[in-house]
Amino acid sequence: MDDHYLEIEEVSSLADHFHISYGYMARLFQTSLNMTISDYLNSVRIRHIEQDLIATDETVSDLCLRHGYANTKSFYREFNEECAKESC
């Protein structure tokens, strides 16, 4: 997922790719990583945006769109939730 996160349009399609049920995959993520598949995908996106903010001059808006967020509002919401978990 870390390398192909931009190719994932729907989280449910990820289970199809591995020929397992979505429920089974969701349980694997929950038991192994203690988070949902969506939470993991968002953390990957946020990490890539953070790296690009440091390494490029692109705006937050441009990076959000490039990394799979529909808009900056959804990015900021997810970013704040992620920071609340990690005490940023």
Short mmCIF file of N, CA and C in Angstrom, two decimals:
data_model
loop_
_atom_site.label_atom_id
_atom_site.label_comp_id
_atom_site.label_asym_id
_atom_site.label_seq_id
_atom_site.Cartn_x
_atom_site.Cartn_y
_atom_site.Cartn_z
N MET A 1 0.82 -1.19 0.00
CA MET A 1 0.00 0.00 0.00
C MET A 1 0.86 1.25 0.00
N ASP A 2 2.00 1.18 0.65
CA ASP A 2 2.85 2.36 0.74
C ASP A 2 3.31 2.83 -0.63
N ASP A 3 3.56 1.92 -1.53
CA ASP A 3 4.05 2.29 -2.85
C ASP A 3 2.94 2.52 -3.88
N HIS A 4 1.77 1.94 -3.66
CA HIS A 4 0.71 1.99 -4.65
C HIS A 4 -0.55 2.68 -4.14
N TYR A 5 -0.42 3.51 -3.13
CA TYR A 5 -1.60 4.13 -2.52
C TYR A 5 -2.38 5.01 -3.49
N LEU A 6 -1.72 5.57 -4.49
CA LEU A 6 -2.42 6.42 -5.45
C LEU A 6 -3.32 5.62 -6.39
N GLU A 7 -3.06 4.34 -6.52
CA GLU A 7 -3.85 3.48 -7.39
C GLU A 7 -5.13 2.99 -6.72
N ILE A 8 -5.25 3.18 -5.42
CA ILE A 8 -6.40 2.68 -4.67
C ILE A 8 -7.53 3.70 -4.72
N GLU A 9 -8.56 3.38 -5.49
CA GLU A 9 -9.70 4.28 -5.60
C GLU A 9 -10.71 4.02 -4.48
N GLU A 10 -10.89 2.75 -4.16
CA GLU A 10 -11.79 2.36 -3.08
C GLU A 10 -11.07 1.31 -2.24
N VAL A 11 -11.19 1.45 -0.94
CA VAL A 11 -10.52 0.52 -0.04
C VAL A 11 -11.03 -0.90 -0.25
N SER A 12 -12.29 -1.04 -0.58
CA SER A 12 -12.85 -2.38 -0.78
C SER A 12 -12.21 -3.10 -1.96
N SER A 13 -11.72 -2.35 -2.95
CA SER A 13 -11.08 -2.98 -4.11
C SER A 13 -9.74 -3.60 -3.75
N LEU A 14 -9.18 -3.17 -2.65
CA LEU A 14 -7.89 -3.70 -2.22
C LEU A 14 -8.00 -5.18 -1.86
N ALA A 15 -9.06 -5.57 -1.20
CA ALA A 15 -9.27 -6.98 -0.85
C ALA A 15 -9.44 -7.82 -2.11
N ASP A 16 -10.13 -7.29 -3.10
CA ASP A 16 -10.30 -8.01 -4.36
C ASP A 16 -8.95 -8.29 -5.02
N HIS A 17 -8.06 -7.35 -4.92
CA HIS A 17 -6.73 -7.51 -5.51
C HIS A 17 -5.99 -8.72 -4.92
N PHE A 18 -6.18 -8.94 -3.63
CA PHE A 18 -5.52 -10.05 -2.95
C PHE A 18 -6.38 -11.31 -2.87
N HIS A 19 -7.56 -11.26 -3.49
CA HIS A 19 -8.48 -12.41 -3.54
C HIS A 19 -8.89 -12.88 -2.15
N ILE A 20 -9.18 -11.91 -1.29
CA ILE A 20 -9.71 -12.22 0.04
C ILE A 20 -10.92 -11.33 0.28
N SER A 21 -11.70 -11.66 1.27
CA SER A 21 -12.88 -10.85 1.55
C SER A 21 -12.47 -9.56 2.25
N TYR A 22 -13.29 -8.54 2.07
CA TYR A 22 -13.01 -7.27 2.72
C TYR A 22 -13.03 -7.42 4.24
N GLY A 23 -13.97 -8.20 4.75
CA GLY A 23 -14.06 -8.40 6.19
C GLY A 23 -12.81 -9.03 6.78
N TYR A 24 -12.28 -10.03 6.07
CA TYR A 24 -11.06 -10.68 6.53
C TYR A 24 -9.89 -9.69 6.50
N MET A 25 -9.78 -8.93 5.44
CA MET A 25 -8.70 -7.94 5.34
C MET A 25 -8.83 -6.88 6.43
N ALA A 26 -10.04 -6.45 6.69
CA ALA A 26 -10.26 -5.45 7.74
C ALA A 26 -9.83 -5.99 9.11
N ARG A 27 -10.15 -7.26 9.37
CA ARG A 27 -9.73 -7.87 10.64
C ARG A 27 -8.21 -7.99 10.72
N LEU A 28 -7.57 -8.33 9.60
CA LEU A 28 -6.10 -8.41 9.59
C LEU A 28 -5.47 -7.07 9.95
N PHE A 29 -5.97 -6.01 9.35
CA PHE A 29 -5.45 -4.67 9.66
C PHE A 29 -5.69 -4.32 11.12
N GLN A 30 -6.89 -4.60 11.60
CA GLN A 30 -7.23 -4.24 12.97
C GLN A 30 -6.37 -5.00 13.97
N THR A 31 -6.19 -6.28 13.75
CA THR A 31 -5.42 -7.07 14.72
C THR A 31 -3.92 -6.83 14.58
N SER A 32 -3.44 -6.63 13.37
CA SER A 32 -2.00 -6.45 13.16
C SER A 32 -1.52 -5.03 13.44
N LEU A 33 -2.30 -4.05 13.00
CA LEU A 33 -1.86 -2.66 13.09
C LEU A 33 -2.68 -1.82 14.06
N ASN A 34 -3.76 -2.40 14.57
CA ASN A 34 -4.66 -1.71 15.48
C ASN A 34 -5.25 -0.44 14.85
N MET A 35 -5.57 -0.54 13.56
CA MET A 35 -6.22 0.56 12.86
C MET A 35 -7.00 0.00 11.68
N THR A 36 -7.90 0.82 11.16
CA THR A 36 -8.67 0.40 10.00
C THR A 36 -7.83 0.57 8.73
N ILE A 37 -8.30 -0.03 7.66
CA ILE A 37 -7.61 0.10 6.38
C ILE A 37 -7.61 1.57 5.94
N SER A 38 -8.72 2.24 6.11
CA SER A 38 -8.81 3.66 5.74
C SER A 38 -7.86 4.51 6.55
N ASP A 39 -7.76 4.23 7.84
CA ASP A 39 -6.83 4.98 8.68
C ASP A 39 -5.39 4.78 8.22
N TYR A 40 -5.06 3.54 7.86
CA TYR A 40 -3.71 3.27 7.39
C TYR A 40 -3.43 4.00 6.07
N LEU A 41 -4.38 3.94 5.16
CA LEU A 41 -4.23 4.62 3.87
C LEU A 41 -4.06 6.12 4.07
N ASN A 42 -4.84 6.70 4.96
CA ASN A 42 -4.71 8.14 5.24
C ASN A 42 -3.36 8.47 5.86
N SER A 43 -2.85 7.60 6.72
CA SER A 43 -1.55 7.87 7.33
C SER A 43 -0.44 7.81 6.28
N VAL A 44 -0.57 6.91 5.31
CA VAL A 44 0.39 6.84 4.20
C VAL A 44 0.34 8.13 3.39
N ARG A 45 -0.85 8.57 3.04
CA ARG A 45 -1.00 9.81 2.27
C ARG A 45 -0.41 11.00 3.01
N ILE A 46 -0.72 11.09 4.29
CA ILE A 46 -0.22 12.22 5.10
C ILE A 46 1.30 12.19 5.17
N ARG A 47 1.87 11.03 5.37
CA ARG A 47 3.33 10.92 5.44
C ARG A 47 3.98 11.38 4.13
N HIS A 48 3.39 11.02 2.98
CA HIS A 48 3.93 11.44 1.70
C HIS A 48 3.78 12.95 1.50
N ILE A 49 2.66 13.50 1.92
CA ILE A 49 2.47 14.95 1.83
C ILE A 49 3.48 15.67 2.70
N GLU A 50 3.69 15.17 3.92
CA GLU A 50 4.68 15.79 4.81
C GLU A 50 6.06 15.80 4.18
N GLN A 51 6.46 14.67 3.57
CA GLN A 51 7.76 14.59 2.91
C GLN A 51 7.87 15.58 1.75
N ASP A 52 6.80 15.68 0.97
CA ASP A 52 6.81 16.61 -0.16
C ASP A 52 6.79 18.07 0.28
N LEU A 53 6.14 18.36 1.40
CA LEU A 53 6.15 19.74 1.90
C LEU A 53 7.57 20.17 2.26
N ILE A 54 8.35 19.24 2.76
CA ILE A 54 9.73 19.53 3.12
C ILE A 54 10.61 19.64 1.88
N ALA A 55 10.37 18.76 0.91
CA ALA A 55 11.28 18.63 -0.23
C ALA A 55 10.93 19.50 -1.44
N THR A 56 9.71 20.03 -1.50
CA THR A 56 9.30 20.79 -2.68
C THR A 56 8.72 22.14 -2.28
N ASP A 57 8.43 22.94 -3.28
CA ASP A 57 7.80 24.24 -3.05
C ASP A 57 6.31 24.20 -3.39
N GLU A 58 5.76 23.01 -3.58
CA GLU A 58 4.35 22.89 -3.93
C GLU A 58 3.46 23.33 -2.78
N THR A 59 2.28 23.81 -3.11
CA THR A 59 1.34 24.25 -2.08
C THR A 59 0.67 23.03 -1.45
N VAL A 60 0.11 23.24 -0.29
CA VAL A 60 -0.64 22.18 0.39
C VAL A 60 -1.79 21.73 -0.49
N SER A 61 -2.47 22.66 -1.12
CA SER A 61 -3.60 22.31 -2.00
C SER A 61 -3.16 21.40 -3.13
N ASP A 62 -2.06 21.74 -3.79
CA ASP A 62 -1.56 20.91 -4.90
C ASP A 62 -1.16 19.52 -4.41
N LEU A 63 -0.50 19.47 -3.28
CA LEU A 63 -0.06 18.18 -2.73
C LEU A 63 -1.24 17.32 -2.33
N CYS A 64 -2.25 17.94 -1.74
CA CYS A 64 -3.45 17.17 -1.34
C CYS A 64 -4.08 16.50 -2.54
N LEU A 65 -4.24 17.25 -3.61
CA LEU A 65 -4.84 16.69 -4.81
C LEU A 65 -3.95 15.60 -5.42
N ARG A 66 -2.66 15.83 -5.43
CA ARG A 66 -1.73 14.86 -6.02
C ARG A 66 -1.67 13.57 -5.23
N HIS A 67 -1.90 13.64 -3.93
CA HIS A 67 -1.79 12.46 -3.08
C HIS A 67 -3.13 11.83 -2.73
N GLY A 68 -4.17 12.20 -3.45
CA GLY A 68 -5.42 11.46 -3.34
C GLY A 68 -6.53 12.07 -2.51
N TYR A 69 -6.35 13.27 -2.01
CA TYR A 69 -7.43 13.92 -1.27
C TYR A 69 -8.28 14.74 -2.24
N ALA A 70 -9.58 14.76 -2.01
CA ALA A 70 -10.48 15.50 -2.88
C ALA A 70 -10.30 17.00 -2.73
N ASN A 71 -9.93 17.42 -1.51
CA ASN A 71 -9.74 18.85 -1.25
C ASN A 71 -8.93 19.03 0.03
N THR A 72 -8.55 20.26 0.31
CA THR A 72 -7.74 20.51 1.50
C THR A 72 -8.53 20.30 2.79
N LYS A 73 -9.83 20.53 2.73
CA LYS A 73 -10.66 20.35 3.92
C LYS A 73 -10.58 18.92 4.43
N SER A 74 -10.69 17.95 3.52
CA SER A 74 -10.62 16.55 3.94
C SER A 74 -9.22 16.21 4.43
N PHE A 75 -8.19 16.79 3.79
CA PHE A 75 -6.82 16.56 4.26
C PHE A 75 -6.64 17.10 5.67
N TYR A 76 -7.06 18.34 5.92
CA TYR A 76 -6.88 18.94 7.25
C TYR A 76 -7.61 18.14 8.33
N ARG A 77 -8.79 17.64 8.00
CA ARG A 77 -9.55 16.82 8.96
C ARG A 77 -8.76 15.56 9.30
N GLU A 78 -8.27 14.86 8.28
CA GLU A 78 -7.50 13.64 8.51
C GLU A 78 -6.17 13.95 9.21
N PHE A 79 -5.54 15.03 8.84
CA PHE A 79 -4.26 15.41 9.45
C PHE A 79 -4.46 15.70 10.94
N ASN A 80 -5.51 16.42 11.29
CA ASN A 80 -5.78 16.71 12.69
C ASN A 80 -6.08 15.44 13.49
N GLU A 81 -6.82 14.51 12.88
CA GLU A 81 -7.10 13.24 13.55
C GLU A 81 -5.81 12.45 13.76
N GLU A 82 -4.95 12.44 12.75
CA GLU A 82 -3.68 11.73 12.84
C GLU A 82 -2.80 12.34 13.93
N CYS A 83 -2.75 13.65 13.98
CA CYS A 83 -1.95 14.33 14.99
C CYS A 83 -2.50 14.10 16.40
N ALA A 84 -3.80 14.02 16.51
CA ALA A 84 -4.39 13.76 17.83
C ALA A 84 -3.97 12.37 18.35
N LYS A 85 -3.82 11.42 17.44
CA LYS A 85 -3.42 10.07 17.83
C LYS A 85 -1.95 10.03 18.23
N GLU A 86 -1.13 10.82 17.53
CA GLU A 86 0.31 10.78 17.73
C GLU A 86 0.84 11.92 18.59
N SER A 87 0.00 12.80 19.03
CA SER A 87 0.40 13.97 19.81
C SER A 87 1.46 14.79 19.09
N CYS A 88 1.09 15.28 17.90
CA CYS A 88 2.01 16.09 17.08
C CYS A 88 2.42 17.37 17.77
#
